[in-house]
PDB file of C-alpha atoms in Angstrom:
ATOM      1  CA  UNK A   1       1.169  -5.824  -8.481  1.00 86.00           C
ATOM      2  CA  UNK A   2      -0.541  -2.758  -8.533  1.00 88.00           C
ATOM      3  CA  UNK A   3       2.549  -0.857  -7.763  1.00 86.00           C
ATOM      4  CA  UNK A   4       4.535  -2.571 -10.516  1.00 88.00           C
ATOM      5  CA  UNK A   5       1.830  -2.127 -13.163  1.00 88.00           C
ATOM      6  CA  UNK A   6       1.571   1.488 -12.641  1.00 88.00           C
ATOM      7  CA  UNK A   7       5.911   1.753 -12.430  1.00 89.00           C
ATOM      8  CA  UNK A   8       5.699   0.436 -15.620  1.00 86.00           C
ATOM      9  CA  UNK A   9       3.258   2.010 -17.099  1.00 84.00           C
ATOM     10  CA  UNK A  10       3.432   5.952 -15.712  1.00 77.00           C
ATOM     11  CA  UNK A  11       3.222   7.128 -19.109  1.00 79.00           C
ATOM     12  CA  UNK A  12      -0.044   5.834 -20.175  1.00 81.00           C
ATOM     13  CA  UNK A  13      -2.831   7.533 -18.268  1.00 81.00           C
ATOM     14  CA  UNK A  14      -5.139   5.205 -19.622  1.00 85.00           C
ATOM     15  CA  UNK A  15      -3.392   3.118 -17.874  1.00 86.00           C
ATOM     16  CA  UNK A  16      -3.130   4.450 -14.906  1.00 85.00           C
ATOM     17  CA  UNK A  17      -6.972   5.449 -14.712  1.00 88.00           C
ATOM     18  CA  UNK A  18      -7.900   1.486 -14.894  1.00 90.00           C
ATOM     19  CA  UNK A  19      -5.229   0.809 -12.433  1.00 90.00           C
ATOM     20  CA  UNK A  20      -6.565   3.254 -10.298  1.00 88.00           C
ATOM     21  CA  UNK A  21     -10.230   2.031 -10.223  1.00 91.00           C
ATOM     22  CA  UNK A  22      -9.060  -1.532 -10.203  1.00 92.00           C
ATOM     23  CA  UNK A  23      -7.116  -0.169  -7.066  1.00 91.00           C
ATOM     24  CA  UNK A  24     -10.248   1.391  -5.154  1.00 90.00           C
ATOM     25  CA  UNK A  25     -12.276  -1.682  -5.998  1.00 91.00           C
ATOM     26  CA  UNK A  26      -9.806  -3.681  -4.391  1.00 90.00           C
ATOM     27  CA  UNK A  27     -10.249  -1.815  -0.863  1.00 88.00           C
ATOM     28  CA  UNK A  28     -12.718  -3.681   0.913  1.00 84.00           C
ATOM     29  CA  UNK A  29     -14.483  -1.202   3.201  1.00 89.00           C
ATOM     30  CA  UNK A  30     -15.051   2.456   3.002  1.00 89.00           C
ATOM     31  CA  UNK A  31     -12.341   3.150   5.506  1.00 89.00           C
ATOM     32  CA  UNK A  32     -10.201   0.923   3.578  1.00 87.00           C
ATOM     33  CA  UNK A  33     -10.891   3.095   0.056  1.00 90.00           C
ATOM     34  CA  UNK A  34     -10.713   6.161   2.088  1.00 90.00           C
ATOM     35  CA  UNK A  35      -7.434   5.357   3.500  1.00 87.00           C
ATOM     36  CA  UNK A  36      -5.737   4.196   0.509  1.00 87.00           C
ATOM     37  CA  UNK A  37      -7.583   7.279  -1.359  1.00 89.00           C
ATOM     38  CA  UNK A  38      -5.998   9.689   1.008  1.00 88.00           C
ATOM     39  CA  UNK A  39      -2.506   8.247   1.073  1.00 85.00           C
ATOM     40  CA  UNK A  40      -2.368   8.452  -2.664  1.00 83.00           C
ATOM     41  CA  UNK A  41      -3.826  11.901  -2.928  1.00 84.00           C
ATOM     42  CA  UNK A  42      -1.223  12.994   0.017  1.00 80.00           C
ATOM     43  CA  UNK A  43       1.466  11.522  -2.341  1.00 75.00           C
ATOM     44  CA  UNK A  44       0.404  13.142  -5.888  1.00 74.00           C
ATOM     45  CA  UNK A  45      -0.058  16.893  -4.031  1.00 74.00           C
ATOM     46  CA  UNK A  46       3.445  18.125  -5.158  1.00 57.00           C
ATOM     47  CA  UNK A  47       2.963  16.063  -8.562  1.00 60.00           C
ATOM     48  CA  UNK A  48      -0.731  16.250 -10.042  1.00 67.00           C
ATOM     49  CA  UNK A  49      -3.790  16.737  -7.502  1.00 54.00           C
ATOM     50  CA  UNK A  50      -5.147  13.867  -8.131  1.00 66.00           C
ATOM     51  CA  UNK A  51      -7.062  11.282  -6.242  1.00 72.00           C
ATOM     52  CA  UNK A  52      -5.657   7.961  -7.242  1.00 78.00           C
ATOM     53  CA  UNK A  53      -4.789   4.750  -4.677  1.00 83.00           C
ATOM     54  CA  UNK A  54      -1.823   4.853  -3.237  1.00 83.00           C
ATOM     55  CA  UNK A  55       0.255   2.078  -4.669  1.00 87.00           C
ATOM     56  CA  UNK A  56      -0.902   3.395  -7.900  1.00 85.00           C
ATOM     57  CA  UNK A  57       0.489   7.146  -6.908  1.00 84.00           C
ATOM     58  CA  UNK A  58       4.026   5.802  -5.544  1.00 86.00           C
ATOM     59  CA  UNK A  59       4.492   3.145  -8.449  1.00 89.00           C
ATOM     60  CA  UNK A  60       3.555   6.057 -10.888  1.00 85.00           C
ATOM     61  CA  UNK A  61       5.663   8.629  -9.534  1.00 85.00           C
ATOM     62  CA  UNK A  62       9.008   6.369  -8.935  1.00 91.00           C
ATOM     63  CA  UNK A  63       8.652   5.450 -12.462  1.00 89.00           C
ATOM     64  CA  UNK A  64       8.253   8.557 -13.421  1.00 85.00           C
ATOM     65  CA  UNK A  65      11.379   9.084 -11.643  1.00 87.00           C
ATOM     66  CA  UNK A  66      13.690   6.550 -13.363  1.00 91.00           C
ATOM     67  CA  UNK A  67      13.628   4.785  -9.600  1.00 93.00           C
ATOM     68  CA  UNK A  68      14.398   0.509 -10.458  1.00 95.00           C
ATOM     69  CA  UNK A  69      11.565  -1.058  -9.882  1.00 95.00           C
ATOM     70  CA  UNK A  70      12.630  -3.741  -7.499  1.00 96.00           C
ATOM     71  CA  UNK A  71      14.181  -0.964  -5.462  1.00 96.00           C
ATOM     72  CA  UNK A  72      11.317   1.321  -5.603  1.00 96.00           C
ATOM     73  CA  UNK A  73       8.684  -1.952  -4.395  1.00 96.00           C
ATOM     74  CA  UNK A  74      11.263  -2.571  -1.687  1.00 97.00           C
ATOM     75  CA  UNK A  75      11.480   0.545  -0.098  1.00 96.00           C
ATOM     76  CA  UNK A  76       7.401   0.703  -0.416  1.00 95.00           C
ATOM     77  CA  UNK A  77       7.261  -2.318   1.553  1.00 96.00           C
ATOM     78  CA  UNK A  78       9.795  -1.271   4.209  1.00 96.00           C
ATOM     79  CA  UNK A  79       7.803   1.913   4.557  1.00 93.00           C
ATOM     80  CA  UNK A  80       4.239  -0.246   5.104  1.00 92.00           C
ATOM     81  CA  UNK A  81       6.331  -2.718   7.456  1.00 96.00           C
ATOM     82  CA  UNK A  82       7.855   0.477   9.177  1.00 95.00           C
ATOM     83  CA  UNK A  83       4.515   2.265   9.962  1.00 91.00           C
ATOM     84  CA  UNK A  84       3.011  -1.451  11.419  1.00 92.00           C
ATOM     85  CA  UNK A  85       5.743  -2.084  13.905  1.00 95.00           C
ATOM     86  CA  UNK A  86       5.471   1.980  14.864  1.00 93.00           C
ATOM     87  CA  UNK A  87       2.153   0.886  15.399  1.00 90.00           C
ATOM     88  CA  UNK A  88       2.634  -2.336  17.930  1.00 92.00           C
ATOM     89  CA  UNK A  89       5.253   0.106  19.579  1.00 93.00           C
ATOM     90  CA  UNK A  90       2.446   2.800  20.244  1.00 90.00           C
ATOM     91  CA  UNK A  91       0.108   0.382  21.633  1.00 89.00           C
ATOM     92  CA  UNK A  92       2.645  -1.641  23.918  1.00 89.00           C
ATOM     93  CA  UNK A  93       2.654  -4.919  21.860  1.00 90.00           C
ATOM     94  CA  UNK A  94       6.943  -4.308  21.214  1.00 91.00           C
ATOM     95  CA  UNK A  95       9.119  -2.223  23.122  1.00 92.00           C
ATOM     96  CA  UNK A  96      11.575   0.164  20.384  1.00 92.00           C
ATOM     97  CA  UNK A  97      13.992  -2.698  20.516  1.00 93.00           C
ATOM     98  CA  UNK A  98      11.907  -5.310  19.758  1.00 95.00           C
ATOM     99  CA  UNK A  99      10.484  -3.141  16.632  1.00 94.00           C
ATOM    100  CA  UNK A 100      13.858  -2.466  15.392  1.00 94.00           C
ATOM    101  CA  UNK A 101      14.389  -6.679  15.392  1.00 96.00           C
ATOM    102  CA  UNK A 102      11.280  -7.217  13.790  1.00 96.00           C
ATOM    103  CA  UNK A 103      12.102  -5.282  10.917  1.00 96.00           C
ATOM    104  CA  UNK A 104      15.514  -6.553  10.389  1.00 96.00           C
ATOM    105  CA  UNK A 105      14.069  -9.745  10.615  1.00 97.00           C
ATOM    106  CA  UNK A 106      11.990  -9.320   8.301  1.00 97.00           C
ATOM    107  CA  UNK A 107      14.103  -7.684   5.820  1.00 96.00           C
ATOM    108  CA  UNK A 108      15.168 -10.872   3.728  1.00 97.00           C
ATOM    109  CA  UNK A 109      11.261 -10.930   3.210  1.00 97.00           C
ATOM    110  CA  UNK A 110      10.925  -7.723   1.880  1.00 97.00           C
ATOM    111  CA  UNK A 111      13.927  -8.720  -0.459  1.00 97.00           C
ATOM    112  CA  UNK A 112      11.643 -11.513  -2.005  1.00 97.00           C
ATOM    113  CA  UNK A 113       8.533 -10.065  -2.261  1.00 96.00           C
ATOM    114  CA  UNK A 114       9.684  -6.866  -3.828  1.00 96.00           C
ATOM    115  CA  UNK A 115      11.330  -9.230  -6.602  1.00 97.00           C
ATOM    116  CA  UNK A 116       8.830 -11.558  -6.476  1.00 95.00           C
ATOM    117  CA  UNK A 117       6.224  -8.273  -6.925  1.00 93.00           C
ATOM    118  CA  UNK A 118       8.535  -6.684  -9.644  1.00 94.00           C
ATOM    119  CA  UNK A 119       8.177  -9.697 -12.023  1.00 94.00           C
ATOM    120  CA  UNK A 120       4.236  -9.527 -11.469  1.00 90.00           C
ATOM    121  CA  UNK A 121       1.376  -8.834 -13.565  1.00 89.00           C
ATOM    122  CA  UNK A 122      -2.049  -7.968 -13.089  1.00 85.00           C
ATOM    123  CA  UNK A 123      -2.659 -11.640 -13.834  1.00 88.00           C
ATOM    124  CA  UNK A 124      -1.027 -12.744 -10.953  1.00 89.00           C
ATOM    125  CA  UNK A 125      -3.314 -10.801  -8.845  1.00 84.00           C
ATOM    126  CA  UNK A 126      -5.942 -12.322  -6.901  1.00 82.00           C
ATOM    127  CA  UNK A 127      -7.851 -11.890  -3.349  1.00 77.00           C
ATOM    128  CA  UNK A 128      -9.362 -13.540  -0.766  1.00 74.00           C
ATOM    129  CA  UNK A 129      -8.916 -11.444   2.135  1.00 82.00           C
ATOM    130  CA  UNK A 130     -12.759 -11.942   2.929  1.00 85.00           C
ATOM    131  CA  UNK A 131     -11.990 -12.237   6.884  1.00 90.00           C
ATOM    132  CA  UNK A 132     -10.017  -9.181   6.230  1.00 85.00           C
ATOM    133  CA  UNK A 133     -12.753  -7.336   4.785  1.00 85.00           C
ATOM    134  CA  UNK A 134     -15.717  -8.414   6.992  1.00 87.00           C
ATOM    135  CA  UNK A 135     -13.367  -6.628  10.140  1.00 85.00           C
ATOM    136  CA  UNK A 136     -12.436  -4.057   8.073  1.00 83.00           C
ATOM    137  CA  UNK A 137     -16.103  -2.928   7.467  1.00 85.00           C
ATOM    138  CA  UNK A 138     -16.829  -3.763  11.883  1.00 85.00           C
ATOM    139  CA  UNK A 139     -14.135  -1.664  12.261  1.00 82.00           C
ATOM    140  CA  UNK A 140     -15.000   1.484  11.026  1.00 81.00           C
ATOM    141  CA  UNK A 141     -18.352   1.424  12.970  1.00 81.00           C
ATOM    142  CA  UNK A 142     -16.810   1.030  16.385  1.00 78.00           C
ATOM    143  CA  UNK A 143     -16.846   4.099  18.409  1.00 76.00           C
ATOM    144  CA  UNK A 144     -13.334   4.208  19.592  1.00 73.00           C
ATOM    145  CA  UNK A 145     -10.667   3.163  16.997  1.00 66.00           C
ATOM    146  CA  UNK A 146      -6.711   4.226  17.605  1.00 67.00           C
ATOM    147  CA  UNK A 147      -6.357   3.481  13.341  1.00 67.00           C
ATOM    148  CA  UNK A 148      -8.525   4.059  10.081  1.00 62.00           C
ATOM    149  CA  UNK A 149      -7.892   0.919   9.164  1.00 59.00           C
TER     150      UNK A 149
END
């Protein structure tokens, strides 16, 4: 939602700015914020250097762009689903195989949400990711951690 409100709305900065905020807010511990800080500021460098949340920076930008939408949230979600399953392959959970069937399987998924996402609004969004949260803040006070977040 946050990616589709700032595709469609690249040219207001205004715009953008409360997206942006309402997009730190949203990340529920520091490592959370700084990850999502640092992924969008890693995206903007060749654009604007500016430190903006990084569904914010990629909806932004692929508007900007002329990229569809629906396409654009699709190949967003891939890229999250991608870097997961890289993830469970690095620490043994799924051999390459295995990680190349879970994405395919779960490409019919990213299908629906991206269209699902693409006819969004900032009224649809909503949270309750307080489990989430609560081992996202225990997290980034353990001493050995393979992940920010």
């Amino acid at each position: 939602m946050l990616f589709a409100g700032s595709h469609r709305g690249y040219r207001d900065g205004d715009r953008l700015t409360e997206l942006a905020g309402l997009a730190a807010a949203l990340a529920g511990s520091r490592e959370r914020h700084q990850e999502t800080m640092l992924l969008g500021e890693a995206f903007l460098t060749a654009a604007q250097p500016k430190r903006v949340a990084y569904p914010v920076a990629v909806g932004a930008v692929t508007g900007a762009h002329g990229i569809a939408l629906e396409q654009a949230l699709a190949a967003f979600l891939h890229a999250y689903l991608s870097q997961a399953v890289s993830a469970g392959i690095r620490l043994g959970v799924a051999g390459q195989k295995d990680g190349v069937a879970i994405l395919a399987g779960l490409e019919a998924h990213v299908m629906d949400i991206a269209a699902r996402a693409a006819r969004s609004s900032l009224d649809d969004l909503g949270s309750a990711t307080v489990q989430a949260d609560i081992a996202g803040l225990r997290h980034e006070t353990q001493q050995t951690r393979l992940f920010r977040s």
